[in-house]
PDB file of C-alpha atoms and ligand atoms in Angstrom:
ATOM      1  CA  MET A   1     132.751 118.133  97.027  1.00  0.00           C
ATOM      2  CA  THR A   2     130.248 115.386  96.277  1.00  0.00           C
ATOM      3  CA  THR A   3     127.344 115.834  93.894  1.00  0.00           C
ATOM      4  CA  LEU A   4     123.898 114.325  94.187  1.00  0.00           C
ATOM      5  CA  GLY A   5     124.543 112.355  90.993  1.00  0.00           C
ATOM      6  CA  GLU A   6     127.723 110.844  92.446  1.00  0.00           C
ATOM      7  CA  ALA A   7     125.993 109.913  95.688  1.00  0.00           C
ATOM      8  CA  VAL A   8     123.114 108.222  93.836  1.00  0.00           C
ATOM      9  CA  ALA A   9     125.507 106.375  91.494  1.00  0.00           C
ATOM     10  CA  ASP A  10     127.605 105.178  94.433  1.00  0.00           C
ATOM     11  CA  ALA A  11     124.576 103.904  96.383  1.00  0.00           C
ATOM     12  CA  ARG A  12     123.175 102.279  93.266  1.00  0.00           C
ATOM     13  CA  ALA A  13     126.454 100.451  92.563  1.00  0.00           C
ATOM     14  CA  ARG A  14     126.670  99.166  96.138  1.00  0.00           C
ATOM     15  CA  PHE A  15     123.022  98.029  96.128  1.00  0.00           C
ATOM     16  CA  SER A  16     123.569  96.278  92.776  1.00  0.00           C
ATOM     17  CA  ALA A  17     126.675  94.543  94.088  1.00  0.00           C
ATOM     18  CA  ALA A  18     124.609  93.346  97.064  1.00  0.00           C
ATOM     19  CA  GLY A  19     122.129  91.809  94.600  1.00  0.00           C
ATOM     20  CA  PHE A  20     119.180  94.185  95.187  1.00  0.00           C
ATOM     21  CA  ALA A  21     116.814  93.925  92.206  1.00  0.00           C
ATOM     22  CA  ASP A  22     115.716  97.588  92.314  1.00  0.00           C
ATOM     23  CA  ALA A  23     119.092  99.139  93.095  1.00  0.00           C
ATOM     24  CA  ALA A  24     118.575 102.327  91.076  1.00  0.00           C
ATOM     25  CA  ILE A  25     115.075 103.035  92.365  1.00  0.00           C
ATOM     26  CA  GLU A  26     116.088 102.316  95.947  1.00  0.00           C
ATOM     27  CA  ALA A  27     119.114 104.613  95.693  1.00  0.00           C
ATOM     28  CA  ARG A  28     116.963 107.452  94.392  1.00  0.00           C
ATOM     29  CA  ILE A  29     114.172 106.985  96.957  1.00  0.00           C
ATOM     30  CA  LEU A  30     116.610 106.670  99.843  1.00  0.00           C
ATOM     31  CA  ILE A  31     118.722 109.700  98.973  1.00  0.00           C
ATOM     32  CA  GLY A  32     115.750 111.791  97.833  1.00  0.00           C
ATOM     33  CA  GLY A  33     114.011 110.987 101.112  1.00  0.00           C
ATOM     34  CA  LEU A  34     117.049 111.828 103.230  1.00  0.00           C
ATOM     35  CA  LEU A  35     117.591 115.161 101.469  1.00  0.00           C
ATOM     36  CA  GLU A  36     113.848 115.884 101.215  1.00  0.00           C
ATOM     37  CA  LEU A  37     113.964 116.151  97.438  1.00  0.00           C
ATOM     38  CA  SER A  38     111.168 115.094  95.084  1.00  0.00           C
ATOM     39  CA  SER A  39     111.872 112.299  92.607  1.00  0.00           C
ATOM     40  CA  THR A  40     112.003 114.916  89.833  1.00  0.00           C
ATOM     41  CA  GLN A  41     114.582 116.926  91.770  1.00  0.00           C
ATOM     42  CA  VAL A  42     116.690 113.794  92.168  1.00  0.00           C
ATOM     43  CA  PHE A  43     116.367 112.991  88.451  1.00  0.00           C
ATOM     44  CA  VAL A  44     117.350 116.400  87.153  1.00  0.00           C
ATOM     45  CA  GLY A  45     119.557 117.559  90.027  1.00  0.00           C
ATOM     46  CA  GLY A  46     122.633 115.404  89.466  1.00  0.00           C
ATOM     47  CA  ASP A  47     124.955 118.438  89.597  1.00  0.00           C
ATOM     48  CA  ARG A  48     123.590 119.647  92.927  1.00  0.00           C
ATOM     49  CA  GLU A  49     126.404 119.759  95.495  1.00  0.00           C
ATOM     50  CA  ILE A  50     125.751 118.092  98.807  1.00  0.00           C
ATOM     51  CA  ASP A  51     127.379 119.121 102.057  1.00  0.00           C
ATOM     52  CA  ALA A  52     129.484 116.961 104.355  1.00  0.00           C
ATOM     53  CA  ALA A  53     126.681 116.409 106.870  1.00  0.00           C
ATOM     54  CA  SER A  54     124.394 115.099 104.111  1.00  0.00           C
ATOM     55  CA  VAL A  55     127.161 112.864 102.762  1.00  0.00           C
ATOM     56  CA  ALA A  56     127.570 111.351 106.240  1.00  0.00           C
ATOM     57  CA  LYS A  57     123.821 110.889 106.570  1.00  0.00           C
ATOM     58  CA  ILE A  58     123.675 109.130 103.193  1.00  0.00           C
ATOM     59  CA  GLU A  59     126.612 106.891 104.087  1.00  0.00           C
ATOM     60  CA  ASP A  60     124.927 105.841 107.305  1.00  0.00           C
ATOM     61  CA  ALA A  61     121.634 105.112 105.505  1.00  0.00           C
ATOM     62  CA  VAL A  62     123.332 103.137 102.717  1.00  0.00           C
ATOM     63  CA  ALA A  63     125.147 101.040 105.323  1.00  0.00           C
ATOM     64  CA  ARG A  64     121.815 100.318 107.040  1.00  0.00           C
ATOM     65  CA  ARG A  65     120.219  99.313 103.741  1.00  0.00           C
ATOM     66  CA  LEU A  66     123.142  96.979 103.020  1.00  0.00           C
ATOM     67  CA  LYS A  67     122.294  95.286 106.322  1.00  0.00           C
ATOM     68  CA  ARG A  68     118.851  94.701 104.745  1.00  0.00           C
ATOM     69  CA  GLU A  69     116.875  97.364 106.596  1.00  0.00           C
ATOM     70  CA  PRO A  70     114.145  98.479 104.141  1.00  0.00           C
ATOM     71  CA  VAL A  71     114.424 101.942 102.611  1.00  0.00           C
ATOM     72  CA  HIS A  72     111.186 103.260 104.098  1.00  0.00           C
ATOM     73  CA  ARG A  73     112.039 101.948 107.532  1.00  0.00           C
ATOM     74  CA  ILE A  74     115.306 103.901 107.326  1.00  0.00           C
ATOM     75  CA  LEU A  75     113.407 107.014 106.249  1.00  0.00           C
ATOM     76  CA  GLY A  76     110.814 106.380 108.981  1.00  0.00           C
ATOM     77  CA  LYS A  77     107.880 106.946 106.675  1.00  0.00           C
ATOM     78  CA  ARG A  78     106.074 105.595 103.671  1.00  0.00           C
ATOM     79  CA  GLU A  79     103.349 106.698 101.314  1.00  0.00           C
ATOM     80  CA  PHE A  80     100.190 104.577 101.292  1.00  0.00           C
ATOM     81  CA  HIS A  81      97.076 105.293  99.245  1.00  0.00           C
ATOM     82  CA  GLY A  82      98.458 108.749  98.430  1.00  0.00           C
ATOM     83  CA  LEU A  83      99.009 109.695 102.097  1.00  0.00           C
ATOM     84  CA  ASP A  84     102.225 109.915 104.121  1.00  0.00           C
ATOM     85  CA  PHE A  85     102.549 107.611 107.125  1.00  0.00           C
ATOM     86  CA  LEU A  86     105.164 107.624 109.854  1.00  0.00           C
ATOM     87  CA  LEU A  87     106.488 104.185 110.789  1.00  0.00           C
ATOM     88  CA  SER A  88     107.788 103.057 114.149  1.00  0.00           C
ATOM     89  CA  LYS A  89     109.361  99.982 115.659  1.00  0.00           C
ATOM     90  CA  GLU A  90     106.094  98.146 116.321  1.00  0.00           C
ATOM     91  CA  THR A  91     104.253  99.057 113.121  1.00  0.00           C
ATOM     92  CA  LEU A  92     104.153  96.947 109.969  1.00  0.00           C
ATOM     93  CA  GLU A  93     105.342  98.859 106.936  1.00  0.00           C
ATOM     94  CA  PRO A  94     102.215  99.477 104.831  1.00  0.00           C
ATOM     95  CA  ARG A  95     102.334  97.536 101.537  1.00  0.00           C
ATOM     96  CA  PRO A  96     100.899  98.599  98.182  1.00  0.00           C
ATOM     97  CA  ASP A  97      98.822  95.386  98.087  1.00  0.00           C
ATOM     98  CA  THR A  98      96.926  96.585 101.155  1.00  0.00           C
ATOM     99  CA  GLU A  99      95.656  99.498  99.035  1.00  0.00           C
ATOM    100  CA  VAL A 100      93.434  96.910  97.328  1.00  0.00           C
ATOM    101  CA  LEU A 101      91.753  96.330 100.708  1.00  0.00           C
ATOM    102  CA  VAL A 102      91.194 100.070 101.123  1.00  0.00           C
ATOM    103  CA  ASP A 103      89.802 100.454  97.594  1.00  0.00           C
ATOM    104  CA  SER A 104      87.500  97.454  98.044  1.00  0.00           C
ATOM    105  CA  VAL A 105      86.110  98.875 101.291  1.00  0.00           C
ATOM    106  CA  LEU A 106      85.687 102.334  99.756  1.00  0.00           C
ATOM    107  CA  ASP A 107      83.672 100.801  96.894  1.00  0.00           C
ATOM    108  CA  GLU A 108      81.564  98.945  99.424  1.00  0.00           C
ATOM    109  CA  ALA A 109      81.101 101.874 101.829  1.00  0.00           C
ATOM    110  CA  ARG A 110      80.089 104.325  99.123  1.00  0.00           C
ATOM    111  CA  GLN A 111      77.032 102.138  98.526  1.00  0.00           C
ATOM    112  CA  PHE A 112      75.580 103.360 101.806  1.00  0.00           C
ATOM    113  CA  ALA A 113      77.617 106.524 102.325  1.00  0.00           C
ATOM    114  CA  GLY A 114      74.635 108.717 101.539  1.00  0.00           C
ATOM    115  CA  ASP A 115      72.466 107.024 104.120  1.00  0.00           C
ATOM    116  CA  ARG A 116      74.383 107.530 107.330  1.00  0.00           C
ATOM    117  CA  ASP A 117      77.641 108.385 109.050  1.00  0.00           C
ATOM    118  CA  ILE A 118      79.752 105.282 108.762  1.00  0.00           C
ATOM    119  CA  ARG A 119      81.544 103.891 111.816  1.00  0.00           C
ATOM    120  CA  ILE A 120      84.724 101.912 111.143  1.00  0.00           C
ATOM    121  CA  LEU A 121      86.827  99.678 113.388  1.00  0.00           C
ATOM    122  CA  ASP A 122      90.346  98.698 112.285  1.00  0.00           C
ATOM    123  CA  VAL A 123      91.571  95.793 114.399  1.00  0.00           C
ATOM    124  CA  GLY A 124      95.370  95.764 114.708  1.00  0.00           C
ATOM    125  CA  THR A 125      95.755  99.187 113.130  1.00  0.00           C
ATOM    126  CA  GLY A 126      99.562  99.552 113.274  1.00  0.00           C
ATOM    127  CA  THR A 127     100.407 102.872 111.551  1.00  0.00           C
ATOM    128  CA  GLY A 128      96.679 103.457 111.057  1.00  0.00           C
ATOM    129  CA  ALA A 129      97.241 103.268 107.300  1.00  0.00           C
ATOM    130  CA  ILE A 130      94.034 101.373 106.491  1.00  0.00           C
ATOM    131  CA  ILE A 131      91.553 103.235 108.639  1.00  0.00           C
ATOM    132  CA  LEU A 132      93.092 106.658 108.002  1.00  0.00           C
ATOM    133  CA  ALA A 133      92.996 106.077 104.234  1.00  0.00           C
ATOM    134  CA  LEU A 134      89.329 105.069 104.648  1.00  0.00           C
ATOM    135  CA  LEU A 135      88.504 108.136 106.769  1.00  0.00           C
ATOM    136  CA  ASP A 136      90.258 110.286 104.182  1.00  0.00           C
ATOM    137  CA  GLY A 137      88.079 108.782 101.448  1.00  0.00           C
ATOM    138  CA  LEU A 138      84.827 108.928 103.449  1.00  0.00           C
ATOM    139  CA  PRO A 139      84.519 112.475 104.793  1.00  0.00           C
ATOM    140  CA  SER A 140      81.637 111.771 107.173  1.00  0.00           C
ATOM    141  CA  ALA A 141      83.018 108.511 108.594  1.00  0.00           C
ATOM    142  CA  THR A 142      84.527 108.128 112.057  1.00  0.00           C
ATOM    143  CA  GLY A 143      86.476 105.266 113.485  1.00  0.00           C
ATOM    144  CA  ILE A 144      88.608 103.428 115.966  1.00  0.00           C
ATOM    145  CA  GLY A 145      92.003 101.907 115.330  1.00  0.00           C
ATOM    146  CA  SER A 146      92.825  99.295 117.936  1.00  0.00           C
ATOM    147  CA  ASP A 147      96.145  97.657 118.640  1.00  0.00           C
ATOM    148  CA  ILE A 148      97.842  95.749 121.395  1.00  0.00           C
ATOM    149  CA  SER A 149     100.990  97.834 120.910  1.00  0.00           C
ATOM    150  CA  VAL A 150     101.191 101.213 122.645  1.00  0.00           C
ATOM    151  CA  ASP A 151     104.015 102.201 120.292  1.00  0.00           C
ATOM    152  CA  ALA A 152     101.794 101.504 117.282  1.00  0.00           C
ATOM    153  CA  LEU A 153      98.874 103.443 118.771  1.00  0.00           C
ATOM    154  CA  LYS A 154     101.092 106.469 119.365  1.00  0.00           C
ATOM    155  CA  THR A 155     102.206 106.315 115.752  1.00  0.00           C
ATOM    156  CA  ALA A 156      98.645 105.900 114.478  1.00  0.00           C
ATOM    157  CA  ALA A 157      97.451 108.866 116.557  1.00  0.00           C
ATOM    158  CA  GLU A 158     100.344 110.990 115.283  1.00  0.00           C
ATOM    159  CA  ASN A 159      99.571 109.962 111.696  1.00  0.00           C
ATOM    160  CA  ALA A 160      95.924 110.928 112.224  1.00  0.00           C
ATOM    161  CA  ARG A 161      97.012 114.323 113.523  1.00  0.00           C
ATOM    162  CA  ARG A 162      99.412 114.957 110.635  1.00  0.00           C
ATOM    163  CA  LEU A 163      96.714 114.016 108.139  1.00  0.00           C
ATOM    164  CA  GLY A 164      94.120 116.258 109.786  1.00  0.00           C
ATOM    165  CA  LEU A 165      91.958 113.226 110.616  1.00  0.00           C
ATOM    166  CA  ASP A 166      92.370 113.208 114.393  1.00  0.00           C
ATOM    167  CA  ARG A 167      88.864 114.581 115.111  1.00  0.00           C
ATOM    168  CA  ARG A 168      87.375 111.492 113.467  1.00  0.00           C
ATOM    169  CA  PHE A 169      89.868 108.923 114.755  1.00  0.00           C
ATOM    170  CA  GLN A 170      90.414 107.300 118.116  1.00  0.00           C
ATOM    171  CA  ALA A 171      93.294 104.949 119.034  1.00  0.00           C
ATOM    172  CA  VAL A 172      92.304 102.235 121.530  1.00  0.00           C
ATOM    173  CA  GLU A 173      94.625  99.796 123.264  1.00  0.00           C
ATOM    174  CA  SER A 174      92.994  96.383 122.983  1.00  0.00           C
ATOM    175  CA  HIS A 175      93.825  92.745 122.504  1.00  0.00           C
ATOM    176  CA  TRP A 176      91.544  91.987 119.543  1.00  0.00           C
ATOM    177  CA  PHE A 177      88.027  92.960 120.698  1.00  0.00           C
ATOM    178  CA  ASP A 178      88.647  92.886 124.455  1.00  0.00           C
ATOM    179  CA  LYS A 179      88.390  96.659 125.070  1.00  0.00           C
ATOM    180  CA  ILE A 180      86.144  97.552 122.138  1.00  0.00           C
ATOM    181  CA  ASP A 181      82.693  99.029 122.668  1.00  0.00           C
ATOM    182  CA  GLY A 182      80.019  99.981 120.192  1.00  0.00           C
ATOM    183  CA  CYS A 183      78.598  99.070 116.853  1.00  0.00           C
ATOM    184  CA  PHE A 184      80.399  99.452 113.534  1.00  0.00           C
ATOM    185  CA  ASP A 185      79.357  99.443 109.885  1.00  0.00           C
ATOM    186  CA  ILE A 186      82.743  98.222 108.755  1.00  0.00           C
ATOM    187  CA  ILE A 187      85.267  96.122 110.630  1.00  0.00           C
ATOM    188  CA  VAL A 188      88.533  95.968 108.777  1.00  0.00           C
ATOM    189  CA  SER A 189      91.825  94.229 109.506  1.00  0.00           C
ATOM    190  CA  ASN A 190      95.166  93.255 108.057  1.00  0.00           C
ATOM    191  CA  PRO A 191      96.045  90.860 110.859  1.00  0.00           C
ATOM    192  CA  PRO A 192      99.195  88.767 111.230  1.00  0.00           C
ATOM    193  CA  TYR A 193      98.697  85.827 108.880  1.00  0.00           C
ATOM    194  CA  ILE A 194     102.020  84.148 108.214  1.00  0.00           C
ATOM    195  CA  CYS A 195     102.458  80.582 109.522  1.00  0.00           C
ATOM    196  CA  SER A 196     104.981  80.545 112.363  1.00  0.00           C
ATOM    197  CA  ASP A 197     107.216  77.994 110.674  1.00  0.00           C
ATOM    198  CA  VAL A 198     107.426  80.088 107.479  1.00  0.00           C
ATOM    199  CA  ILE A 199     108.774  83.139 109.339  1.00  0.00           C
ATOM    200  CA  PRO A 200     112.445  82.013 109.260  1.00  0.00           C
ATOM    201  CA  ASP A 201     112.255  81.843 105.434  1.00  0.00           C
ATOM    202  CA  LEU A 202     110.918  85.377 104.923  1.00  0.00           C
ATOM    203  CA  ASP A 203     113.139  88.013 103.323  1.00  0.00           C
ATOM    204  CA  PRO A 204     115.360  89.584 105.984  1.00  0.00           C
ATOM    205  CA  GLU A 205     113.761  92.963 105.170  1.00  0.00           C
ATOM    206  CA  VAL A 206     110.473  91.590 106.513  1.00  0.00           C
ATOM    207  CA  ARG A 207     111.657  89.023 109.076  1.00  0.00           C
ATOM    208  CA  ASP A 208     114.197  91.263 110.788  1.00  0.00           C
ATOM    209  CA  PHE A 209     112.476  94.654 110.538  1.00  0.00           C
ATOM    210  CA  ASP A 210     108.691  94.271 110.513  1.00  0.00           C
ATOM    211  CA  PRO A 211     107.304  93.589 114.000  1.00  0.00           C
ATOM    212  CA  MET A 212     106.779  89.883 114.620  1.00  0.00           C
ATOM    213  CA  ALA A 213     103.397  90.575 116.267  1.00  0.00           C
ATOM    214  CA  ALA A 214     102.178  91.953 112.932  1.00  0.00           C
ATOM    215  CA  LEU A 215     103.401  88.939 110.949  1.00  0.00           C
ATOM    216  CA  ASP A 216     103.073  85.746 112.970  1.00  0.00           C
ATOM    217  CA  GLY A 217      99.625  84.224 112.525  1.00  0.00           C
ATOM    218  CA  GLY A 218     100.329  81.129 114.639  1.00  0.00           C
ATOM    219  CA  ALA A 219     100.856  77.500 113.631  1.00  0.00           C
ATOM    220  CA  ASP A 220      98.453  77.584 110.668  1.00  0.00           C
ATOM    221  CA  GLY A 221      98.511  81.371 110.099  1.00  0.00           C
ATOM    222  CA  LEU A 222      94.798  81.603 110.965  1.00  0.00           C
ATOM    223  CA  THR A 223      94.811  82.473 114.687  1.00  0.00           C
ATOM    224  CA  ALA A 224      93.803  86.101 114.119  1.00  0.00           C
ATOM    225  CA  TYR A 225      91.016  85.202 111.685  1.00  0.00           C
ATOM    226  CA  ARG A 226      89.543  82.831 114.288  1.00  0.00           C
ATOM    227  CA  GLU A 227      89.505  85.659 116.866  1.00  0.00           C
ATOM    228  CA  ILE A 228      87.867  88.026 114.390  1.00  0.00           C
ATOM    229  CA  ALA A 229      85.327  85.499 113.071  1.00  0.00           C
ATOM    230  CA  ASP A 230      84.434  84.588 116.637  1.00  0.00           C
ATOM    231  CA  ARG A 231      83.776  88.143 117.904  1.00  0.00           C
ATOM    232  CA  ALA A 232      83.157  90.501 114.953  1.00  0.00           C
ATOM    233  CA  GLY A 233      79.413  89.751 114.829  1.00  0.00           C
ATOM    234  CA  GLU A 234      78.942  91.292 118.296  1.00  0.00           C
ATOM    235  CA  PHE A 235      80.233  94.659 117.071  1.00  0.00           C
ATOM    236  CA  LEU A 236      78.780  94.746 113.570  1.00  0.00           C
ATOM    237  CA  ALA A 237      75.686  96.648 112.414  1.00  0.00           C
ATOM    238  CA  ALA A 238      73.015  94.441 110.844  1.00  0.00           C
ATOM    239  CA  ASP A 239      74.035  95.340 107.290  1.00  0.00           C
ATOM    240  CA  GLY A 240      77.700  95.917 108.115  1.00  0.00           C
ATOM    241  CA  CYS A 241      80.660  94.055 106.713  1.00  0.00           C
ATOM    242  CA  VAL A 242      84.010  92.607 107.748  1.00  0.00           C
ATOM    243  CA  ALA A 243      86.851  93.334 105.318  1.00  0.00           C
ATOM    244  CA  LEU A 244      90.114  91.432 105.603  1.00  0.00           C
ATOM    245  CA  GLU A 245      93.512  91.164 104.038  1.00  0.00           C
ATOM    246  CA  ILE A 246      94.545  87.524 103.717  1.00  0.00           C
ATOM    247  CA  GLY A 247      97.640  85.523 102.781  1.00  0.00           C
ATOM    248  CA  PHE A 248      97.880  84.406  99.146  1.00  0.00           C
ATOM    249  CA  ASP A 249      96.823  80.816  99.958  1.00  0.00           C
ATOM    250  CA  GLN A 250      94.260  81.462 102.701  1.00  0.00           C
ATOM    251  CA  LYS A 251      91.111  82.323 100.753  1.00  0.00           C
ATOM    252  CA  HIS A 252      89.302  79.016 101.216  1.00  0.00           C
ATOM    253  CA  ALA A 253      90.347  78.501 104.841  1.00  0.00           C
ATOM    254  CA  VAL A 254      89.252  82.017 105.845  1.00  0.00           C
ATOM    255  CA  ILE A 255      85.929  81.727 103.980  1.00  0.00           C
ATOM    256  CA  GLU A 256      85.301  78.447 105.794  1.00  0.00           C
ATOM    257  CA  LEU A 257      86.052  80.022 109.183  1.00  0.00           C
ATOM    258  CA  PHE A 258      83.712  82.961 108.599  1.00  0.00           C
ATOM    259  CA  GLU A 259      80.940  80.847 107.110  1.00  0.00           C
ATOM    260  CA  ALA A 260      81.074  78.648 110.194  1.00  0.00           C
ATOM    261  CA  GLU A 261      80.329  81.802 112.247  1.00  0.00           C
ATOM    262  CA  GLY A 262      77.336  82.773 110.086  1.00  0.00           C
ATOM    263  CA  PHE A 263      79.065  85.195 107.711  1.00  0.00           C
ATOM    264  CA  ASN A 264      78.713  85.154 103.941  1.00  0.00           C
ATOM    265  CA  LEU A 265      81.246  86.188 101.355  1.00  0.00           C
ATOM    266  CA  LEU A 266      80.331  89.438  99.611  1.00  0.00           C
ATOM    267  CA  LEU A 267      83.393  89.816  97.474  1.00  0.00           C
ATOM    268  CA  ALA A 268      86.941  88.586  96.955  1.00  0.00           C
ATOM    269  CA  ARG A 269      89.724  90.519  95.241  1.00  0.00           C
ATOM    270  CA  LYS A 270      93.242  89.804  94.090  1.00  0.00           C
ATOM    271  CA  ASP A 271      96.265  92.041  94.659  1.00  0.00           C
ATOM    272  CA  TYR A 272      98.534  93.687  92.070  1.00  0.00           C
ATOM    273  CA  SER A 273     100.364  90.345  91.615  1.00  0.00           C
ATOM    274  CA  GLU A 274      97.122  88.429  91.015  1.00  0.00           C
ATOM    275  CA  ASN A 275      97.227  86.737  94.418  1.00  0.00           C
ATOM    276  CA  ASP A 276      94.031  86.377  96.473  1.00  0.00           C
ATOM    277  CA  ARG A 277      94.344  89.234  98.966  1.00  0.00           C
ATOM    278  CA  VAL A 278      90.999  90.670 100.080  1.00  0.00           C
ATOM    279  CA  LEU A 279      87.772  89.118 101.391  1.00  0.00           C
ATOM    280  CA  ILE A 280      84.662  91.014 102.466  1.00  0.00           C
ATOM    281  CA  PHE A 281      81.946  89.283 104.467  1.00  0.00           C
ATOM    282  CA  ALA A 282      78.425  90.248 105.499  1.00  0.00           C
ATOM    283  CA  LYS A 283      76.891  89.092 108.730  1.00  0.00           C
ATOM    284  CA  SER A 284      74.260  86.681 107.542  1.00  0.00           C
ATOM    285  CA  VAL A 285      72.901  84.890 104.493  1.00  0.00           C
ATOM    286  CA  VAL A 286      70.067  87.385 104.247  1.00  0.00           C
ATOM    287  CA  ASP A 287      72.403  90.376 104.517  1.00  0.00           C
ATOM    288  CA  ALA A 288      74.806  88.970 101.975  1.00  0.00           C
ATOM    289  CA  ALA A 289      72.034  88.338  99.459  1.00  0.00           C
ATOM    290  CA  LYS A 290      70.625  91.831 100.012  1.00  0.00           C
ATOM    291  CA  GLN A 291      73.992  93.541  99.649  1.00  0.00           C
ATOM    292  CA  LYS A 292      74.986  91.543  96.590  1.00  0.00           C
ATOM    293  CA  LYS A 293      71.747  92.660  94.975  1.00  0.00           C
ATOM    294  CA  LYS A 294      72.450  96.252  95.980  1.00  0.00           C
ATOM    295  CA  LEU A 295      75.973  96.046  94.555  1.00  0.00           C
ATOM    296  CA  GLY A 296      74.904  94.195  91.437  1.00  0.00           C
ATOM    297  CA  ILE A 297      77.374  91.402  92.236  1.00  0.00           C
ATOM    298  CA  PRO A 298      76.502  88.065  90.606  1.00  0.00           C
ATOM    299  CA  LYS A 299      75.900  85.223  93.035  1.00  0.00           C
ATOM    300  CA  GLU A 300      79.117  83.373  92.254  1.00  0.00           C
ATOM    301  CA  ALA A 301      81.400  86.437  92.506  1.00  0.00           C
ATOM    302  CA  GLY A 302      84.688  85.782  94.265  1.00  0.00           C
TER     303      GLY A 302
HETATM  304  N1  LIG B   1     101.868  91.053 103.672  1.00  0.00           N
HETATM  305  C1  LIG B   1     102.894  90.913 104.653  1.00  0.00           C
HETATM  306  C2  LIG B   1     104.020  90.089 104.076  1.00  0.00           C
HETATM  307  O1  LIG B   1     103.773  89.094 103.430  1.00  0.00           O
HETATM  308  C3  LIG B   1     102.392  90.234 105.891  1.00  0.00           C
HETATM  309  C4  LIG B   1     101.430  91.074 106.617  1.00  0.00           C
HETATM  310  C5  LIG B   1     100.594  90.306 107.555  1.00  0.00           C
HETATM  311  O2  LIG B   1     100.926  89.229 108.080  1.00  0.00           O
HETATM  312  N2  LIG B   1      99.485  90.860 107.779  1.00  0.00           N
HETATM  313  O3  LIG B   1     105.141  90.451 104.245  1.00  0.00           O
END
């Protein structure tokens, strides 16, 4: 008989030997996830006996992790902003840093939440993590998650259903704005933003398991931002905003692109590692000035 404690110790030792920095945490999350045990149950349940089928399942998962497949990809789900999201082949695994985008938009949206029912568009929605976390935080909001991937849209729709948000969420197959109709208060996106020639140097966990369409931002990493800067104005309410995740070194380039299209920076935020990660733009100089006043943001913020 194998105990839970033995299984965790074995996985931890093999992850350590493979050089994984968070071997102990990964072993606990992986095995806890496979056996559907809470982290507390894994901590205190070392003596729990596990059956042969579970041992085989753990062995298979540990072998996958040793081939660099990320833990949450193996489990097929990941928590984001306190909600559980299913992953699939063509969805980017939601990252904690993207929660900063969600929190920034929630702060922004709550400024006018009392006034009207907010409409949100998430371009390149993937799992739906961003828009569904926003809909969860804004009970009267509705929105569209668009993606070019049918697999991703299926996953986003299923996530909406599991989270009880499906009545306020619609998944739309679209290349950027091609099939989008309507007017939105908030357009949000975490588009692909990695330069094509940097992709080979990414960690194998990202390079080999996240979908390339969600990572590759073209030669200079800015292709998606150009598409969004070019078209977002057509779909944005007069006092609406565009909220974006960006690469750590893209702040100035993305601001320049959006300013060239008549947008103004409302706010910029850093992620948990102090890298520039979030930019929010308003449609025009007038709107930006008005909203900054409303938010009490000093002129030079960001
Ligand atoms: N943040 C992801 C990474 O660096 C990339 C996501 C993206 O391109 N939008 O792995």
